[in-house]
Amino acid sequence: MAFDYDLFVIGGGSGGVRAARVAAQTGAKVALAEDDRYGGTCVIRGCVPKKFMVFASEYPAMIADAQEYGWAVNAGGFNWDSFKTKLHTELDRLEGVYRKILSSNGVTTYDARATIADPHTITLSTGESFSTKHILVATGGSPVRPSLPGSEHGLVSDDMFHFDTLPKSMLIIGGGYIACEFAGIMNGLGVEVCQFYRGAQILRGFDEEARGLVSEEMIQNGIDLRLGTNIIEMEPVEGGYRIKATNGQERVFEQVMFATGRRPNTADMGLEEVGVKLGRGGQIIVDEYSQTDVPSIYAIGDVTDRVNLTPVAIREGMAFVETVFKGNPTPVDHHLIPTAIFTQPEMGTVGLSEEDAREQEPIHVYATSFKPMQQSFAGRPNRVLMKLIVSQETRKVLGCHIVAPAAGEMIQLAGIAVKMGATKEDFDRTVAVHPTMSEEIVTLKEPVRSA
Ligand code: NDP
């Protein structure tokens, strides 16, 4: 049977666009539908604009440090309008780049919402319908607000790039990547930030010592971080929202933002109707080749809720094309993925936390915490952490955790060594680059503890 397309991709984010492009390059006839902006969460309302805001937010501290280094400089004021205009011009440019990547590779794009009518048919909101040999669902996820009185008034991460004016005060709910990153951003931009996290320590699941240091530094930087605290309700009042907290406090904030997790975009797409299995969180259940229960339908990225990171979605898209269009079945390797949290300081991490590693096997922990020379010279009390978790038996580095300025840059490189299976002795054999912060990772002498 002749299909209109070999592949129909639903979703023009990082994963979908990469899969569409690479599939088209094999000679396949490919279409892609996107009902919002091309580039998806990462480019339009996630990693990219977030990182620009991180950069913007870090200048006041840099200027303060510059003064300590003898420069006669003053921060003056931050012009949100001019930054925002420039930010959105850049996002428009990037969206154009994504569209161009598709058109120049011969992918047909539809600015429409797609639903799956049957395992080989896509129906668009325009009324058009197309047959296709394969379907790839790459629709990502969306932020969720908890259901509590007034929560519909709260912002989510999507809204953080669109303020008319920056609020004077803001409450951020949550303790994950998004909550912590925006707490740092808004604090750096001069907003009075309070953060509520319901658990005992932010960044659950990461190495305890590392997240402990991030939280200490966040507090040191002026963020009013309240652990073991949650919001019960909120209501609009003059000048913002009055919130009630689990600790009995009532306070007014100009804005409230929920960073309380994300949900896969799988609703009203015809997925379950055609037999695609969804998990309890609404995520599409796939096998190691990203194939669903319906053989012609595959899914990649956040919609599958495996490891919700852009580079992982891209890898999943590449592996899908390798498997389906190049005849080379390629499972996705989700093991030892380096990642960074762009707080101040950043946290870079790869492999097992100390807590997870010691559950698996006997380990040695090598760690050092110190004041880095650049900040210390400027009179800052901030500390950094370099930590390796090492298998007692194989001496392999099972985990590497860095809390430091630019830890995201460092962990990318340390990640190569860890992914290669480097031992502690391999780290030790590597000559230090002096004077740097990261040299400490190759000069850790004795374990600080064993478990
Ligand atoms: P996370 O799932 O990481 O964090 C959600 C947070 O909200 C947790 O602290 C959770 O608490 C809390 N929470 C959940 N429900 C409630 C509730 N009802 N009331 C109060 N608190 C609640 O989600 P994020 O939205 O922060 O991030 C989503 C994903 O996006 C991340 O997992 C990551 O994969 C990706 N991401 C990556 C970034 C990067 O690479 N730098 C940046 C941003 C996002 P608890 O811990 O108790 O469950």
Coordinates of C-alpha atoms and ligand atoms in Angstrom, one line a residue:
M1 CA 0.0 0.0 0.0
A2 CA 1.3 3.5 -0.9
F3 CA 1.2 5.9 2.0
D4 CA 1.2 9.7 1.7
Y5 CA 4.2 9.7 4.0
D6 CA 6.8 7.3 5.3
L7 CA 6.9 9.2 8.6
F8 CA 4.5 11.7 10.2
V9 CA 6.1 13.4 13.3
I10 CA 3.7 15.0 15.8
G11 CA 5.6 17.8 17.6
G12 CA 8.2 20.3 16.5
G13 CA 10.5 20.3 19.5
S14 CA 14.1 19.2 19.7
G15 CA 13.3 15.5 19.5
G16 CA 10.7 15.7 16.7
V17 CA 12.6 18.1 14.5
R18 CA 15.8 16.0 14.8
A19 CA 14.0 12.8 14.0
A20 CA 12.2 14.4 11.0
R21 CA 15.4 15.9 9.6
V22 CA 17.5 12.8 9.9
A23 CA 14.7 10.5 8.6
A24 CA 14.3 12.8 5.6
Q25 CA 18.0 12.6 4.9
T26 CA 17.6 8.9 4.4
G27 CA 15.3 9.6 1.5
A28 CA 12.1 9.0 3.5
K29 CA 9.0 11.2 2.8
V30 CA 8.5 13.0 6.0
A31 CA 5.8 15.4 7.4
L32 CA 5.7 17.2 10.8
A33 CA 2.8 18.9 12.5
E34 CA 3.2 21.5 15.3
D35 CA 0.3 23.4 16.8
D36 CA 2.5 25.9 18.6
R37 CA 6.0 27.3 17.9
Y38 CA 8.8 25.3 16.3
G39 CA 11.6 24.6 18.7
G40 CA 9.3 23.3 21.5
T41 CA 9.9 23.6 25.2
C42 CA 13.7 23.8 25.0
V43 CA 13.9 26.6 22.5
I44 CA 10.8 28.6 23.2
R45 CA 9.9 28.2 26.9
G46 CA 12.7 26.2 28.5
C47 CA 16.4 25.7 28.4
V48 CA 17.3 28.4 25.9
P49 CA 15.4 31.5 27.3
K50 CA 16.1 30.2 30.8
K51 CA 19.8 30.2 30.2
F52 CA 19.6 33.7 28.8
M53 CA 17.8 34.7 32.0
V54 CA 20.5 33.0 34.0
F55 CA 23.2 35.0 32.2
A56 CA 21.2 38.2 32.8
S57 CA 20.7 37.4 36.5
E58 CA 24.4 36.8 37.1
Y59 CA 25.7 40.3 36.2
P60 CA 25.0 42.0 39.5
A61 CA 27.2 39.5 41.4
M62 CA 29.9 39.9 38.7
I63 CA 29.8 43.6 38.9
A64 CA 30.0 43.5 42.7
D65 CA 33.1 41.2 42.3
A66 CA 34.6 43.5 39.7
Q67 CA 34.5 46.3 42.3
E68 CA 36.5 44.0 44.6
Y69 CA 39.0 43.6 41.8
G70 CA 39.5 47.3 41.6
W71 CA 37.0 48.3 38.9
A72 CA 35.0 51.4 39.4
V73 CA 31.7 50.0 38.1
N74 CA 28.2 50.1 39.2
A75 CA 25.3 47.9 38.2
G76 CA 22.8 50.7 37.6
G77 CA 19.5 49.2 36.9
F78 CA 18.2 46.3 35.0
N79 CA 16.1 47.1 32.0
W80 CA 13.7 44.2 31.7
D81 CA 12.0 45.6 28.6
S82 CA 15.2 45.9 26.6
F83 CA 16.3 42.4 27.7
K84 CA 12.9 40.9 27.0
T85 CA 12.8 42.4 23.5
K86 CA 16.2 41.1 22.7
L87 CA 15.3 37.7 24.2
H88 CA 12.2 37.3 22.1
T89 CA 14.0 38.5 18.9
E90 CA 16.5 35.7 19.5
L91 CA 13.8 33.1 20.1
D92 CA 12.1 34.2 16.9
R93 CA 15.4 33.8 15.1
L94 CA 15.9 30.3 16.5
E95 CA 12.3 29.3 15.6
G96 CA 13.1 30.4 12.1
V97 CA 16.3 28.2 12.2
Y98 CA 14.2 25.2 13.2
R99 CA 11.6 25.8 10.4
K100 CA 14.5 26.2 7.9
I101 CA 16.1 23.0 9.0
L102 CA 12.9 21.2 8.2
S103 CA 12.1 22.8 4.9
S104 CA 15.7 22.6 3.6
N105 CA 15.7 18.9 4.3
G106 CA 12.5 18.4 2.4
V107 CA 10.2 17.8 5.5
T108 CA 6.6 19.0 4.9
T109 CA 5.4 21.0 7.8
Y110 CA 1.8 21.7 9.0
D111 CA 1.1 24.4 11.5
A112 CA -1.8 22.4 12.9
R113 CA -2.8 20.1 15.7
A114 CA -2.6 16.4 14.8
T115 CA -4.6 13.5 16.1
I116 CA -4.1 9.9 15.4
A117 CA -7.2 8.5 13.6
D118 CA -5.8 5.0 13.2
P119 CA -2.3 3.4 13.3
H120 CA -1.6 4.8 9.8
T121 CA -3.7 7.9 9.6
I122 CA -3.2 11.4 10.9
T123 CA -6.0 14.0 11.0
L124 CA -5.1 17.6 11.3
S125 CA -7.1 20.5 12.8
T126 CA -7.2 22.0 9.3
G127 CA -9.4 19.1 8.3
E128 CA -6.8 17.4 6.2
S129 CA -6.0 13.7 6.6
F130 CA -2.9 11.8 5.6
S131 CA -1.8 8.2 5.5
T132 CA 1.6 7.4 6.9
K133 CA 3.7 4.2 7.3
H134 CA 5.1 5.3 10.7
I135 CA 4.0 7.9 13.3
L136 CA 6.4 9.5 15.8
V137 CA 4.8 11.2 18.8
A138 CA 7.1 13.9 20.2
T139 CA 4.7 16.2 21.8
G140 CA 6.6 16.9 25.0
G141 CA 5.1 17.9 28.3
S142 CA 3.5 20.9 30.0
P143 CA 3.7 22.3 33.5
V144 CA 1.1 21.3 36.1
R145 CA -0.4 23.4 38.9
P146 CA -1.5 21.5 42.0
S147 CA -5.2 21.6 42.7
L148 CA -5.5 24.0 45.6
P149 CA -7.8 26.9 46.0
G150 CA -6.7 29.8 43.8
S151 CA -3.9 27.9 42.1
E152 CA -5.2 28.9 38.7
H153 CA -3.9 32.4 39.5
G154 CA -0.3 31.0 39.8
L155 CA 2.3 31.3 37.1
V156 CA 4.2 28.4 35.6
S157 CA 7.6 28.3 33.9
D158 CA 6.0 29.1 30.5
D159 CA 5.0 32.5 31.9
M160 CA 8.4 33.5 33.2
F161 CA 9.6 35.0 29.9
H162 CA 6.6 37.3 29.4
F163 CA 6.3 39.6 32.4
D164 CA 5.2 43.2 31.5
T165 CA 7.3 44.3 34.4
L166 CA 9.3 42.2 36.9
P167 CA 7.5 41.6 40.1
K168 CA 8.9 43.0 43.4
S169 CA 8.3 39.8 45.2
M170 CA 7.7 36.2 44.2
L171 CA 6.9 32.9 45.8
I172 CA 8.1 29.8 44.0
I173 CA 6.6 26.5 44.9
G174 CA 8.7 23.3 44.3
G175 CA 12.2 22.0 44.8
G176 CA 13.1 20.5 41.4
Y177 CA 15.3 21.8 38.6
I178 CA 12.8 24.5 37.5
A179 CA 11.9 25.9 40.9
C180 CA 15.6 26.2 42.0
E181 CA 16.8 27.7 38.7
F182 CA 14.1 30.3 38.6
A183 CA 14.6 31.1 42.3
G184 CA 18.2 31.9 41.4
I185 CA 17.2 33.9 38.3
M186 CA 14.6 36.0 39.9
N187 CA 16.8 36.6 42.9
G188 CA 19.7 37.7 40.7
L189 CA 17.3 40.1 38.8
G190 CA 16.5 41.8 42.0
V191 CA 13.1 40.2 42.8
E192 CA 12.6 39.3 46.5
V193 CA 12.3 35.5 46.2
C194 CA 10.7 33.1 48.7
Q195 CA 10.8 29.4 47.8
F196 CA 8.6 26.7 49.5
Y197 CA 9.6 23.1 49.2
R198 CA 7.5 20.5 50.9
G199 CA 10.3 18.0 51.5
A200 CA 13.4 18.1 53.8
Q201 CA 15.8 19.2 51.1
I202 CA 15.6 20.6 47.5
L203 CA 16.6 18.6 44.4
R204 CA 15.4 15.2 45.6
G205 CA 17.2 12.3 44.1
F206 CA 20.5 14.1 43.7
D207 CA 23.6 13.6 45.9
E208 CA 22.7 14.7 49.4
E209 CA 25.9 16.6 50.1
A210 CA 25.7 18.4 46.7
R211 CA 22.1 19.5 47.1
G212 CA 22.8 20.5 50.7
L213 CA 25.5 22.9 49.4
V214 CA 23.3 24.3 46.7
S215 CA 20.5 25.0 49.2
E216 CA 23.0 26.7 51.6
E217 CA 24.4 28.8 48.8
M218 CA 20.9 29.8 47.6
I219 CA 20.1 31.0 51.1
Q220 CA 23.4 32.8 51.3
N221 CA 22.6 34.5 48.1
G222 CA 19.4 35.9 49.6
I223 CA 16.7 33.4 48.6
D224 CA 14.2 32.9 51.5
L225 CA 14.1 29.1 51.1
R226 CA 11.5 27.4 53.4
L227 CA 12.0 23.6 53.6
G228 CA 9.2 21.4 54.8
T229 CA 6.7 24.1 53.8
N230 CA 3.9 24.1 51.2
I231 CA 1.2 26.4 50.1
I232 CA -2.4 25.6 51.1
E233 CA -4.3 28.2 49.2
M234 CA -4.0 31.6 47.5
E235 CA -6.3 34.4 46.7
P236 CA -5.9 37.6 44.7
V237 CA -5.6 40.7 46.9
E238 CA -4.4 44.3 46.3
G239 CA -0.8 44.2 45.0
G240 CA -0.7 40.4 44.5
Y241 CA -1.8 37.2 46.1
R242 CA -2.3 36.3 49.8
I243 CA -1.1 32.8 50.4
K244 CA -1.6 30.5 53.3
A245 CA 1.3 28.1 54.1
T246 CA 1.4 24.8 55.9
N247 CA 3.4 26.5 58.7
G248 CA 0.5 28.7 59.4
Q249 CA 1.9 31.8 57.9
E250 CA -0.1 34.2 55.7
R251 CA 1.9 36.4 53.3
V252 CA 1.3 38.5 50.2
F253 CA 3.5 38.1 47.1
E254 CA 3.2 40.0 43.9
Q255 CA 3.4 36.7 42.0
V256 CA 3.3 33.0 42.7
M257 CA 4.9 30.5 40.5
F258 CA 4.3 26.7 40.5
A259 CA 7.2 24.6 39.5
T260 CA 5.5 21.5 40.7
G261 CA 6.3 19.1 37.9
R262 CA 5.3 18.5 34.3
R263 CA 2.8 16.2 32.6
P264 CA 3.2 14.5 29.2
N265 CA 1.1 15.9 26.4
T266 CA -1.0 12.9 25.5
A267 CA -4.5 14.1 26.0
D268 CA -7.1 14.2 23.1
M269 CA -4.7 12.8 20.5
G270 CA -6.5 9.5 19.8
L271 CA -3.6 7.6 21.4
E272 CA -5.5 5.2 23.7
E273 CA -8.3 4.8 21.1
V274 CA -5.8 3.3 18.7
G275 CA -4.3 1.1 21.4
V276 CA -1.2 3.0 22.6
K277 CA -0.7 2.3 26.2
L278 CA -0.3 5.2 28.6
G279 CA 1.2 5.1 32.1
R280 CA -0.4 6.4 35.3
G281 CA 1.1 9.9 34.7
G282 CA -0.2 9.9 31.1
Q283 CA 3.2 9.1 29.6
I284 CA 3.4 6.9 26.5
I285 CA 4.8 3.5 27.3
V286 CA 7.5 2.5 24.9
D287 CA 10.2 -0.2 24.6
E288 CA 13.9 0.3 24.3
Y289 CA 13.5 1.2 20.6
S290 CA 10.9 3.9 21.5
Q291 CA 8.2 1.7 20.0
T292 CA 4.7 1.7 21.5
D293 CA 2.3 -1.3 21.7
V294 CA 1.1 -0.3 18.2
P295 CA 3.9 -1.3 15.9
S296 CA 3.6 1.7 13.5
I297 CA 3.6 4.3 16.4
Y298 CA 6.8 5.4 18.2
A299 CA 7.3 8.1 20.8
I300 CA 10.3 10.0 22.0
G301 CA 11.2 12.8 24.5
D302 CA 9.3 14.1 27.5
V303 CA 6.0 12.5 26.3
T304 CA 7.5 9.2 27.3
D305 CA 8.7 10.5 30.7
R306 CA 12.0 8.5 30.6
V307 CA 14.8 11.1 31.2
N308 CA 13.3 14.5 30.5
L309 CA 16.2 16.3 29.0
T310 CA 16.6 17.8 25.5
P311 CA 19.8 16.0 24.5
V312 CA 18.1 12.7 25.6
A313 CA 15.1 13.4 23.3
I314 CA 17.5 14.1 20.5
R315 CA 19.3 10.9 21.1
E316 CA 16.0 9.0 21.2
G317 CA 15.0 10.6 17.9
M318 CA 18.4 9.6 16.3
A319 CA 18.0 6.0 17.6
F320 CA 14.5 5.8 16.2
V321 CA 15.7 6.8 12.8
E322 CA 18.6 4.4 13.0
T323 CA 16.2 1.6 14.0
V324 CA 13.3 2.3 11.6
F325 CA 14.9 4.0 8.6
K326 CA 18.5 2.6 8.5
G327 CA 17.7 -1.0 9.4
N328 CA 20.0 -0.8 12.4
P329 CA 18.0 -1.6 15.6
T330 CA 19.5 0.9 18.2
P331 CA 18.3 0.9 21.7
V332 CA 18.5 4.2 23.5
D333 CA 21.3 4.3 26.1
H334 CA 20.0 6.1 29.2
H335 CA 22.9 5.1 31.4
L336 CA 25.2 7.7 32.9
I337 CA 23.7 10.9 31.5
P338 CA 25.5 14.0 32.7
T339 CA 23.2 16.9 33.7
A340 CA 23.4 20.3 35.2
I341 CA 21.2 22.5 37.3
F342 CA 21.7 26.2 36.5
T343 CA 21.5 27.5 40.1
Q344 CA 24.2 29.8 41.6
P345 CA 26.4 27.9 42.0
E346 CA 25.5 25.4 39.3
M347 CA 25.3 21.7 40.1
G348 CA 26.8 19.3 37.6
T349 CA 26.3 15.6 38.1
V350 CA 26.8 12.2 36.4
G351 CA 26.2 8.7 37.7
L352 CA 25.2 7.6 41.1
S353 CA 24.7 9.7 44.2
E354 CA 26.5 8.6 47.3
E355 CA 23.2 7.4 48.7
D356 CA 22.3 5.3 45.7
A357 CA 25.8 3.9 45.2
R358 CA 26.2 2.6 48.7
E359 CA 22.9 0.7 48.3
Q360 CA 24.5 -1.1 45.4
E361 CA 28.1 -1.9 46.5
P362 CA 30.9 -0.9 48.9
I363 CA 32.2 2.5 48.0
H364 CA 34.8 5.1 48.8
V365 CA 33.8 8.7 48.8
Y366 CA 36.4 11.3 47.8
A367 CA 35.4 14.9 48.3
T368 CA 36.6 18.4 48.9
S369 CA 34.9 21.7 49.6
F370 CA 36.7 25.0 49.3
K371 CA 36.4 28.7 48.5
P372 CA 37.4 29.2 44.9
M373 CA 40.1 31.8 44.4
Q374 CA 38.1 34.1 42.1
Q375 CA 35.2 34.5 44.6
S376 CA 37.4 34.3 47.7
F377 CA 39.5 37.2 46.5
A378 CA 36.4 39.2 46.0
G379 CA 35.5 38.4 49.7
R380 CA 32.7 36.0 49.0
P381 CA 32.1 33.2 51.5
N382 CA 30.7 30.9 48.8
R383 CA 32.1 27.3 48.6
V384 CA 32.3 24.7 45.9
L385 CA 32.2 20.9 46.1
M386 CA 34.0 18.3 44.1
K387 CA 33.0 14.8 44.8
L388 CA 33.7 11.3 43.4
I389 CA 32.0 8.1 44.3
V390 CA 34.3 5.2 43.7
S391 CA 33.6 1.4 43.7
Q392 CA 35.8 -0.3 46.3
E393 CA 36.0 -3.4 44.2
T394 CA 36.6 -2.1 40.6
R395 CA 37.9 1.4 41.5
K396 CA 35.5 2.7 38.8
V397 CA 34.1 6.2 39.3
L398 CA 30.4 5.6 39.8
G399 CA 29.4 9.1 40.3
C400 CA 30.8 12.6 40.0
H401 CA 29.1 15.6 41.6
I402 CA 30.3 19.2 41.2
V403 CA 28.8 22.2 42.8
A404 CA 30.6 25.3 41.5
P405 CA 30.3 28.2 39.1
A406 CA 30.4 26.6 35.6
A407 CA 29.8 23.1 36.9
G408 CA 27.6 22.5 33.9
E409 CA 30.7 23.0 31.6
M410 CA 32.9 20.8 33.9
I411 CA 30.5 17.9 34.1
Q412 CA 30.2 17.6 30.4
L413 CA 33.9 16.7 30.2
A414 CA 34.1 14.7 33.4
G415 CA 31.1 12.8 32.0
I416 CA 33.2 11.4 29.2
A417 CA 35.6 9.9 31.6
V418 CA 32.9 8.4 33.8
K419 CA 31.0 7.1 30.7
M420 CA 34.3 5.5 29.5
G421 CA 34.5 3.7 32.8
A422 CA 37.4 5.6 34.2
T423 CA 38.8 4.5 37.5
K424 CA 39.9 6.7 40.4
E425 CA 43.5 5.9 39.3
D426 CA 42.7 7.2 35.8
F427 CA 41.6 10.5 37.3
D428 CA 44.8 10.5 39.5
R429 CA 47.1 9.9 36.5
T430 CA 45.7 13.0 34.8
V431 CA 47.8 16.1 35.5
A432 CA 46.0 19.0 37.1
V433 CA 45.3 22.2 35.1
H434 CA 46.5 24.8 37.5
P435 CA 45.1 27.1 38.8
T436 CA 41.5 26.0 38.2
M437 CA 38.7 24.8 40.4
S438 CA 38.3 21.6 38.5
E439 CA 41.9 20.5 39.1
E440 CA 40.7 19.4 42.5
I441 CA 38.9 16.5 40.8
V442 CA 42.3 14.9 39.9
T443 CA 44.0 15.6 43.2
L444 CA 41.6 14.0 45.7
K445 CA 44.0 11.9 47.8
E446 CA 42.3 9.9 50.6
P447 CA 38.6 8.9 50.8
V448 CA 36.7 11.1 53.3
R449 CA 34.6 8.0 54.1
S450 CA 33.8 4.5 53.0
A451 CA 30.4 2.8 53.1
Ligands
NDP1 P1 10.5 18.0 39.1 O1 9.6 16.8 38.9 O2 12.0 17.9 39.0 O3 10.2 18.8 40.4 C1 8.9 19.0 40.8 C2 8.9 19.6 42.2 O4 7.7 20.0 42.6 C3 9.5 18.6 43.2 O5 10.3 19.3 44.1 C4 8.2 18.1 43.9 O6 8.3 17.7 45.2 C5 7.3 19.4 43.8 N1 5.9 19.1 43.8 C6 5.2 18.3 43.1 N2 3.9 18.3 43.4 C7 3.7 19.2 44.3 C8 2.6 19.7 45.0 N3 1.4 19.3 44.8 N4 2.9 20.6 46.0 C9 4.1 21.1 46.2 N5 5.2 20.7 45.6 C10 5.0 19.7 44.6 O7 9.9 19.0 38.0 P2 10.4 20.4 37.4 O8 9.1 21.0 36.9 O9 11.3 21.1 38.2 O10 11.2 19.9 36.1 C11 10.7 18.9 35.2 C12 11.8 18.3 34.4 O11 12.4 19.2 33.5 C13 13.0 17.8 35.3 O12 12.9 16.6 35.9 C14 14.1 17.9 34.3 O13 14.2 16.6 33.7 C15 13.7 18.9 33.3 N6 14.5 20.1 33.4 C16 15.9 20.1 33.2 C17 16.6 21.2 33.4 C18 18.1 21.2 33.2 O14 18.6 20.2 32.6 N7 18.8 22.1 33.7 C19 16.0 22.5 33.7 C20 14.6 22.4 33.9 C21 13.9 21.3 33.8 P3 8.8 16.3 45.6 O15 10.3 16.3 45.4 O16 8.5 16.2 47.1 O17 8.1 15.3 44.8

